[in-house]
């Protein structure tokens, strides 16, 4: 039986699924008793499951994240929610020095099966401290798993897989996707360790790689490009860490062309990693690969600057056209 | 957190209860010009923020705007204790902090609208203000972030040996951030000239302080860190000014940092011009109404009239002229230009395009 | 920080002064078996750490080893208040925390040498210990890092409703980390069953507490966060055990968290077996000598003898048998195997090779 | 007049130079009054310049770093020292949310001319929380400058350029380099904005790119490779942010082969960025580029695991041989 849901609602369905079935799942984070902090992605969960399982907190990112890690070492599956990734920077220690390392450092015996939900909440003239997309940082940290759903179904299902996974997982969602809508099948629990990047659309002329909102841009671009007779393959990374780029390499082996799209900064970021992996595997492209990312600048506030700061599908289309300018 | 009773007793000895018997504002210690200045600032902040609320409602101001309507007395009182050498930092709710130091309404409104003439050249919006010429060294919205910066200003002041102080404003919520404690300890151990100003409005966004802390008195942290502490009625401009002056004087003389807790309340919601009755955990209309009855502006006006410091006519005239100033500033700000596109890359590093 | 006087008066009412008149250890409340157990643990911890010191000196143990020689009474006393359901976390100086819960000396020494049989399968060394079967949920050396983890254990315990507590050990230096305060506030606001154990040894690596904090009494933070607090003689096993028991019982019964400040001193330097006389800021030979005169082990022995709980012969025999246990463990640990190379990648994620 | 110095001593010479000439320079950090925290890189500076200018601190990474940023907004040039990069993670907020963003966010008016000195101090069985090299994280953050000296002279001179620069700069040194020794010329103050990667050795067969200790590995490998008749060009990145890879691209345009060596983790790290940049510019290599990095795993403690965890020059040599296995 399918149900129609938006991305925001799908996240909420994921929480509901987990909390109904698993009594050791609980949520902790700022704003969980507020109707506005996390969009519609957790509405009324506190009333449905009780405020002891949906815990709103003081303004203490570090301790609350550490507490979630600690509870997860004690058999709970805590989900700590950061309504903005920028604030989560204060909680870097429990995420990267603790959660990511405890298994290795203690001989594989201590599994903090915590889920860190980080929300990218940018635009709206909020500026440099309320807009960051730092997924590339966390993709760099061994021991952490990082997922970034781009579709409505993944918004629900990757959350479920993340929480059921025995490793610490960062689940990153983007408020710009919340209004996407899709028909959802029933939940099938999937082992996160088997989840990989997915070819959302196959094509022969160029490979477009994205994750989260960038995947949407790739899909939109692909639709436009088709009208221009260009056949783009679109790959959604989904799981950034550990990153498996087998399908990307296979795709570029076929198309010879690569446009890597990412909503983070350019230098030392995810899009560069994708290009590096393909280069290491193939050593050559039909034409130079291109990244479409944020410029290396903090987020501005002013309207006209915001308008040029964030890439859109047009920028992806232009990049594709550039790769194709070299004779096929 | 689990559902602790929000009716837990207050440790603030009445300060958190707007219905307590009020002691009248004691204007005796200040001359007419100073008192008039206080009232001017209160009006300017209030009307400027009301104007910001209008700009939000009209869809012109898009950036999140946190209004401190009801809390104006804090910044006005604190600023009275400061001079041009002092360095002041703010947070997400800092229109009052900027204006109370003499900030320009046009620049503020231009910034709120993202215009080049703004305090931050249109790069910051409401949450990122700057006015170095006034001693306003910057406000940013990451909760607690400027607290250690003010400690750094204290180090600078201590090194200079000119009697300056570093000041930061923050809310009760910010005291839940570890950086607040680290900063208090550092300032106390080094005996730095720093004034920590906590605007305890009993809320952090939607949550009552009793849902977040085991006591509503922020001053207890001053005790723990062995910092001189005063908890005052934050809706009494004069009480704030006096307490701030005591603490600042002490700090200037090498007596170490001070913590000023000013207990107050915001009439509007956490962000934007609405009152947020519905969304708060225990944010009832009756609370807001009670706090409006102890609004700092009518309270200062009554005191000025009772003490024959200003007549009703003078006050009305002052109010009129401030309103006019603000309307004019808003009109100009709406018409002002946006920053140029190249600012996006040019300002990443100091002194020109990133290279 | 600037050079504050290190002779500032103590706020610890004598506890920081080893030359104060001592009250004798009161063993009245405990039966013979328990007291013998205390002494066994004290011996085991002491001799095991002395052995670690030897392994360092012989160049066999390369990992940084932080010895708590002189501080053993804290862990022994605290552990007496705990049961198998409780969850305990440590820090960089945690040999005693592990052993006092019943930890195995062979596993400890094997870990110190990076061997597969170690508490952490050779992946951690001295600074990363683990013994879940004992309730020892892990120690790691990032200062303050496990404090919020113990709060999480408190959340788990509160949800389970079985009367368990979360416990963390940390030093006076760790209270300078913001996370300590965030954690205390969170535990207090949620009334969580958590025991915060501060081993206040008056030093953080080379720095005297008076160079880092405005007072040497850590208990004041308990006051600020409205947490039940006891400051005790950390070299008196019984005093620690009693205070820990009070706080833990209170926490188990829903009374919220407790802060136990145990004032003590480490005989050795910050890291490694040397005494660090030369490198400390005010770490004089005379201080160390004075603290050695209040060594927790001879103090408990005197009390046992004065109260006729153990004879000199029994004590000597116990000492001998513990020494033998440790020598044997060391010999085995030296001969034990290292982890296999594939552990490097296999343990990154739970349940096998990283994929 | 030249003076012989080790890398550790050169850092100290840099501090001395700055503190003697600039009364607005001061140092703050953990262990600055201790003889062992920062090796020999700051010995006795507290006695020479006074403890008010060389401030030892409580264990409060976050506030101390914030205070350094604050003092730097007030006309001082604070240098905040983190004896281990791992602990600096607690200070991520003042570094990346504050220092890196204040100029942009406040219209170019607020310049926190702070220097954050981060020390990489790994090995010695210290384990996962005492070994990290997180430079790639900071290379990802616009608004921050990041330098990583590989040579004795750069150890001194990049420190001086960092502190005299009006932007926030992260200066990262590696304890494994402290015993390198070199003759140093007199100090010439250089504008950090003009400092770029440097070709330390020119060659035609393959391009080796490193920074900090990895550069040393590249140089050692080049010496060995020369004996095998292989002519390697070695480029030391020096300045990781903003990263200018012009000389790397030029080099690979010539050699056609690239080995990027980095002491950090592999995924989404610096070595990948180097490969991505070259790929974007050239689109093809004579043979597949190779990264030599840490494996994506936390640092182990046990001796045999440490021995295989950290790459050495032999690993660089093998990578070069692999790139050359493809016919020239
Ligand atoms: C580090 C961080 N965490 C969370 C937020 C979201 N946030 C913005 S304002 C605010 C409330 C702060 O409350 P308080 O400090 O009392 O100030 P008030 O809003 O009452 O003036 C919160 C939680 C933030 N901006 N930064
Ligand atoms: C976050 C962090 N900062 C700094 C250090 C370096 N360090 C290790 S132990 C220590 C001293 C801690 O002192 P205290 O908490 O009193 O414990 P003690 O060593 O006295 O047992 C320091 C500063 C660290 N390991 N982690
Ligand atoms: Mg508040
Ligand atoms: Mg200590």
JSON list of C-alpha atoms in Angstrom, two decimals, chain A residues 64-189:
[
{"chain": "A", "resi": 64, "resn": "UNK", "atom": "CA", "xyz": [23.27, 16.82, 24.29]},
{"chain": "A", "resi": 65, "resn": "UNK", "atom": "CA", "xyz": [25.18, 15.14, 21.49]},
{"chain": "A", "resi": 66, "resn": "UNK", "atom": "CA", "xyz": [27.53, 13.53, 23.99]},
{"chain": "A", "resi": 67, "resn": "UNK", "atom": "CA", "xyz": [24.54, 12.33, 25.97]},
{"chain": "A", "resi": 68, "resn": "UNK", "atom": "CA", "xyz": [23.07, 10.78, 22.85]},
{"chain": "A", "resi": 69, "resn": "UNK", "atom": "CA", "xyz": [26.35, 8.98, 22.23]},
{"chain": "A", "resi": 70, "resn": "UNK", "atom": "CA", "xyz": [26.44, 7.84, 25.85]},
{"chain": "A", "resi": 71, "resn": "UNK", "atom": "CA", "xyz": [22.89, 6.53, 25.84]},
{"chain": "A", "resi": 72, "resn": "UNK", "atom": "CA", "xyz": [23.71, 4.70, 22.62]},
{"chain": "A", "resi": 73, "resn": "UNK", "atom": "CA", "xyz": [26.58, 2.94, 24.36]},
{"chain": "A", "resi": 74, "resn": "UNK", "atom": "CA", "xyz": [24.00, 1.69, 26.84]},
{"chain": "A", "resi": 75, "resn": "UNK", "atom": "CA", "xyz": [21.75, -0.08, 24.40]},
{"chain": "A", "resi": 76, "resn": "UNK", "atom": "CA", "xyz": [19.56, 2.82, 23.33]},
{"chain": "A", "resi": 77, "resn": "UNK", "atom": "CA", "xyz": [19.37, 4.13, 19.81]},
{"chain": "A", "resi": 78, "resn": "UNK", "atom": "CA", "xyz": [19.43, 7.84, 20.33]},
{"chain": "A", "resi": 79, "resn": "UNK", "atom": "CA", "xyz": [18.76, 10.27, 17.54]},
{"chain": "A", "resi": 80, "resn": "UNK", "atom": "CA", "xyz": [20.21, 13.67, 18.26]},
{"chain": "A", "resi": 81, "resn": "UNK", "atom": "CA", "xyz": [18.74, 16.43, 16.12]},
{"chain": "A", "resi": 82, "resn": "UNK", "atom": "CA", "xyz": [20.60, 19.59, 15.11]},
{"chain": "A", "resi": 83, "resn": "UNK", "atom": "CA", "xyz": [18.16, 22.00, 13.51]},
{"chain": "A", "resi": 84, "resn": "UNK", "atom": "CA", "xyz": [21.11, 23.67, 11.77]},
{"chain": "A", "resi": 85, "resn": "UNK", "atom": "CA", "xyz": [24.40, 22.13, 10.85]},
{"chain": "A", "resi": 86, "resn": "UNK", "atom": "CA", "xyz": [26.15, 25.37, 11.81]},
{"chain": "A", "resi": 87, "resn": "UNK", "atom": "CA", "xyz": [25.30, 24.90, 15.48]},
{"chain": "A", "resi": 88, "resn": "UNK", "atom": "CA", "xyz": [26.40, 21.27, 15.36]},
{"chain": "A", "resi": 89, "resn": "UNK", "atom": "CA", "xyz": [29.95, 22.49, 14.88]},
{"chain": "A", "resi": 90, "resn": "UNK", "atom": "CA", "xyz": [29.92, 22.93, 18.65]},
{"chain": "A", "resi": 91, "resn": "UNK", "atom": "CA", "xyz": [29.30, 19.20, 18.93]},
{"chain": "A", "resi": 92, "resn": "UNK", "atom": "CA", "xyz": [32.17, 18.12, 16.70]},
{"chain": "A", "resi": 93, "resn": "UNK", "atom": "CA", "xyz": [33.95, 16.39, 19.57]},
{"chain": "A", "resi": 94, "resn": "UNK", "atom": "CA", "xyz": [31.32, 13.78, 20.47]},
{"chain": "A", "resi": 95, "resn": "UNK", "atom": "CA", "xyz": [30.71, 13.14, 16.80]},
{"chain": "A", "resi": 96, "resn": "UNK", "atom": "CA", "xyz": [34.19, 12.85, 15.42]},
{"chain": "A", "resi": 97, "resn": "UNK", "atom": "CA", "xyz": [36.44, 12.24, 18.40]},
{"chain": "A", "resi": 98, "resn": "UNK", "atom": "CA", "xyz": [34.01, 9.98, 20.22]},
{"chain": "A", "resi": 99, "resn": "UNK", "atom": "CA", "xyz": [31.25, 8.31, 18.21]},
{"chain": "A", "resi": 100, "resn": "UNK", "atom": "CA", "xyz": [33.40, 7.76, 15.14]},
{"chain": "A", "resi": 101, "resn": "UNK", "atom": "CA", "xyz": [36.31, 6.33, 17.09]},
{"chain": "A", "resi": 102, "resn": "UNK", "atom": "CA", "xyz": [34.96, 4.26, 19.96]},
{"chain": "A", "resi": 103, "resn": "UNK", "atom": "CA", "xyz": [34.58, 1.06, 18.01]},
{"chain": "A", "resi": 104, "resn": "UNK", "atom": "CA", "xyz": [38.12, 1.11, 16.68]},
{"chain": "A", "resi": 105, "resn": "UNK", "atom": "CA", "xyz": [39.79, 2.51, 19.76]},
{"chain": "A", "resi": 106, "resn": "UNK", "atom": "CA", "xyz": [38.20, 0.02, 22.13]},
{"chain": "A", "resi": 107, "resn": "UNK", "atom": "CA", "xyz": [38.75, -3.03, 20.01]},
{"chain": "A", "resi": 108, "resn": "UNK", "atom": "CA", "xyz": [35.39, -3.29, 18.31]},
{"chain": "A", "resi": 109, "resn": "UNK", "atom": "CA", "xyz": [33.55, -3.75, 21.58]},
{"chain": "A", "resi": 110, "resn": "UNK", "atom": "CA", "xyz": [31.85, -0.38, 22.04]},
{"chain": "A", "resi": 111, "resn": "UNK", "atom": "CA", "xyz": [29.25, 0.51, 19.48]},
{"chain": "A", "resi": 112, "resn": "UNK", "atom": "CA", "xyz": [27.65, 3.91, 19.86]},
{"chain": "A", "resi": 113, "resn": "UNK", "atom": "CA", "xyz": [24.73, 3.24, 17.55]},
{"chain": "A", "resi": 114, "resn": "UNK", "atom": "CA", "xyz": [23.78, 6.89, 17.59]},
{"chain": "A", "resi": 115, "resn": "UNK", "atom": "CA", "xyz": [22.18, 8.80, 14.76]},
{"chain": "A", "resi": 116, "resn": "UNK", "atom": "CA", "xyz": [23.10, 12.43, 14.38]},
{"chain": "A", "resi": 117, "resn": "UNK", "atom": "CA", "xyz": [20.53, 14.22, 12.33]},
{"chain": "A", "resi": 118, "resn": "UNK", "atom": "CA", "xyz": [21.91, 17.40, 10.85]},
{"chain": "A", "resi": 119, "resn": "UNK", "atom": "CA", "xyz": [19.65, 19.77, 8.98]},
{"chain": "A", "resi": 120, "resn": "UNK", "atom": "CA", "xyz": [20.89, 22.06, 6.25]},
{"chain": "A", "resi": 121, "resn": "UNK", "atom": "CA", "xyz": [18.77, 25.16, 6.54]},
{"chain": "A", "resi": 122, "resn": "UNK", "atom": "CA", "xyz": [20.03, 27.89, 4.26]},
{"chain": "A", "resi": 123, "resn": "UNK", "atom": "CA", "xyz": [18.79, 30.76, 2.17]},
{"chain": "A", "resi": 124, "resn": "UNK", "atom": "CA", "xyz": [16.23, 33.28, 3.36]},
{"chain": "A", "resi": 125, "resn": "UNK", "atom": "CA", "xyz": [18.95, 35.85, 4.02]},
{"chain": "A", "resi": 126, "resn": "UNK", "atom": "CA", "xyz": [20.01, 33.99, 7.13]},
{"chain": "A", "resi": 127, "resn": "UNK", "atom": "CA", "xyz": [23.67, 34.46, 6.45]},
{"chain": "A", "resi": 128, "resn": "UNK", "atom": "CA", "xyz": [26.95, 32.79, 7.13]},
{"chain": "A", "resi": 129, "resn": "UNK", "atom": "CA", "xyz": [26.20, 31.16, 10.49]},
{"chain": "A", "resi": 130, "resn": "UNK", "atom": "CA", "xyz": [22.81, 29.75, 9.53]},
{"chain": "A", "resi": 131, "resn": "UNK", "atom": "CA", "xyz": [23.44, 28.20, 6.13]},
{"chain": "A", "resi": 132, "resn": "UNK", "atom": "CA", "xyz": [26.28, 25.76, 6.17]},
{"chain": "A", "resi": 133, "resn": "UNK", "atom": "CA", "xyz": [26.40, 22.41, 4.44]},
{"chain": "A", "resi": 134, "resn": "UNK", "atom": "CA", "xyz": [29.35, 20.69, 6.05]},
{"chain": "A", "resi": 135, "resn": "UNK", "atom": "CA", "xyz": [28.77, 17.15, 4.86]},
{"chain": "A", "resi": 136, "resn": "UNK", "atom": "CA", "xyz": [32.24, 17.01, 3.30]},
{"chain": "A", "resi": 137, "resn": "UNK", "atom": "CA", "xyz": [33.77, 17.37, 6.75]},
{"chain": "A", "resi": 138, "resn": "UNK", "atom": "CA", "xyz": [31.96, 14.32, 7.96]},
{"chain": "A", "resi": 139, "resn": "UNK", "atom": "CA", "xyz": [32.64, 12.35, 4.80]},
{"chain": "A", "resi": 140, "resn": "UNK", "atom": "CA", "xyz": [36.31, 12.78, 5.76]},
{"chain": "A", "resi": 141, "resn": "UNK", "atom": "CA", "xyz": [35.97, 11.04, 9.12]},
{"chain": "A", "resi": 142, "resn": "UNK", "atom": "CA", "xyz": [36.46, 7.28, 9.22]},
{"chain": "A", "resi": 143, "resn": "UNK", "atom": "CA", "xyz": [34.20, 5.44, 11.61]},
{"chain": "A", "resi": 144, "resn": "UNK", "atom": "CA", "xyz": [31.24, 7.65, 10.86]},
{"chain": "A", "resi": 145, "resn": "UNK", "atom": "CA", "xyz": [28.64, 6.76, 8.28]},
{"chain": "A", "resi": 146, "resn": "UNK", "atom": "CA", "xyz": [27.04, 9.67, 6.47]},
{"chain": "A", "resi": 147, "resn": "UNK", "atom": "CA", "xyz": [23.82, 9.55, 4.48]},
{"chain": "A", "resi": 148, "resn": "UNK", "atom": "CA", "xyz": [22.16, 12.34, 2.54]},
{"chain": "A", "resi": 149, "resn": "UNK", "atom": "CA", "xyz": [18.73, 11.48, 1.16]},
{"chain": "A", "resi": 150, "resn": "UNK", "atom": "CA", "xyz": [17.71, 13.15, -2.09]},
{"chain": "A", "resi": 151, "resn": "UNK", "atom": "CA", "xyz": [14.34, 11.51, -2.57]},
{"chain": "A", "resi": 152, "resn": "UNK", "atom": "CA", "xyz": [11.19, 11.31, -0.50]},
{"chain": "A", "resi": 153, "resn": "UNK", "atom": "CA", "xyz": [11.54, 7.59, -0.06]},
{"chain": "A", "resi": 154, "resn": "UNK", "atom": "CA", "xyz": [15.15, 7.85, 1.00]},
{"chain": "A", "resi": 155, "resn": "UNK", "atom": "CA", "xyz": [14.21, 10.59, 3.45]},
{"chain": "A", "resi": 156, "resn": "UNK", "atom": "CA", "xyz": [12.20, 7.98, 5.31]},
{"chain": "A", "resi": 157, "resn": "UNK", "atom": "CA", "xyz": [14.10, 4.82, 4.57]},
{"chain": "A", "resi": 158, "resn": "UNK", "atom": "CA", "xyz": [17.64, 6.05, 5.08]},
{"chain": "A", "resi": 159, "resn": "UNK", "atom": "CA", "xyz": [16.57, 7.42, 8.43]},
{"chain": "A", "resi": 160, "resn": "UNK", "atom": "CA", "xyz": [15.33, 4.00, 9.39]},
{"chain": "A", "resi": 161, "resn": "UNK", "atom": "CA", "xyz": [18.48, 2.31, 8.12]},
{"chain": "A", "resi": 162, "resn": "UNK", "atom": "CA", "xyz": [20.63, 4.86, 9.92]},
{"chain": "A", "resi": 163, "resn": "UNK", "atom": "CA", "xyz": [18.96, 4.31, 13.25]},
{"chain": "A", "resi": 164, "resn": "UNK", "atom": "CA", "xyz": [19.00, 0.53, 12.93]},
{"chain": "A", "resi": 165, "resn": "UNK", "atom": "CA", "xyz": [22.67, 0.51, 11.98]},
{"chain": "A", "resi": 166, "resn": "UNK", "atom": "CA", "xyz": [25.10, -0.44, 14.74]},
{"chain": "A", "resi": 167, "resn": "UNK", "atom": "CA", "xyz": [27.55, 2.28, 13.75]},
{"chain": "A", "resi": 168, "resn": "UNK", "atom": "CA", "xyz": [27.24, 6.01, 14.38]},
{"chain": "A", "resi": 169, "resn": "UNK", "atom": "CA", "xyz": [25.51, 7.57, 11.41]},
{"chain": "A", "resi": 170, "resn": "UNK", "atom": "CA", "xyz": [25.03, 11.15, 10.39]},
{"chain": "A", "resi": 171, "resn": "UNK", "atom": "CA", "xyz": [21.77, 11.71, 8.56]},
{"chain": "A", "resi": 172, "resn": "UNK", "atom": "CA", "xyz": [21.70, 15.01, 6.71]},
{"chain": "A", "resi": 173, "resn": "UNK", "atom": "CA", "xyz": [18.51, 16.46, 5.29]},
{"chain": "A", "resi": 174, "resn": "UNK", "atom": "CA", "xyz": [17.96, 19.72, 3.47]},
{"chain": "A", "resi": 175, "resn": "UNK", "atom": "CA", "xyz": [15.01, 21.98, 4.13]},
{"chain": "A", "resi": 176, "resn": "UNK", "atom": "CA", "xyz": [14.91, 22.91, 0.44]},
{"chain": "A", "resi": 177, "resn": "UNK", "atom": "CA", "xyz": [13.71, 19.39, -0.31]},
{"chain": "A", "resi": 178, "resn": "UNK", "atom": "CA", "xyz": [10.85, 19.32, 2.17]},
{"chain": "A", "resi": 179, "resn": "UNK", "atom": "CA", "xyz": [8.14, 20.02, -0.38]},
{"chain": "A", "resi": 180, "resn": "UNK", "atom": "CA", "xyz": [9.08, 17.26, -2.82]},
{"chain": "A", "resi": 181, "resn": "UNK", "atom": "CA", "xyz": [6.31, 14.73, -2.92]},
{"chain": "A", "resi": 182, "resn": "UNK", "atom": "CA", "xyz": [6.17, 11.06, -3.87]},
{"chain": "A", "resi": 183, "resn": "UNK", "atom": "CA", "xyz": [4.16, 7.86, -3.41]},
{"chain": "A", "resi": 184, "resn": "UNK", "atom": "CA", "xyz": [5.81, 5.71, -0.79]},
{"chain": "A", "resi": 185, "resn": "UNK", "atom": "CA", "xyz": [5.65, 1.94, -0.60]},
{"chain": "A", "resi": 186, "resn": "UNK", "atom": "CA", "xyz": [5.62, 0.16, 2.74]},
{"chain": "A", "resi": 187, "resn": "UNK", "atom": "CA", "xyz": [8.79, 0.27, 4.71]},
{"chain": "A", "resi": 188, "resn": "UNK", "atom": "CA", "xyz": [11.28, -2.48, 4.14]},
{"chain": "A", "resi": 189, "resn": "UNK", "atom": "CA", "xyz": [14.12, -2.35, 6.63]}
]
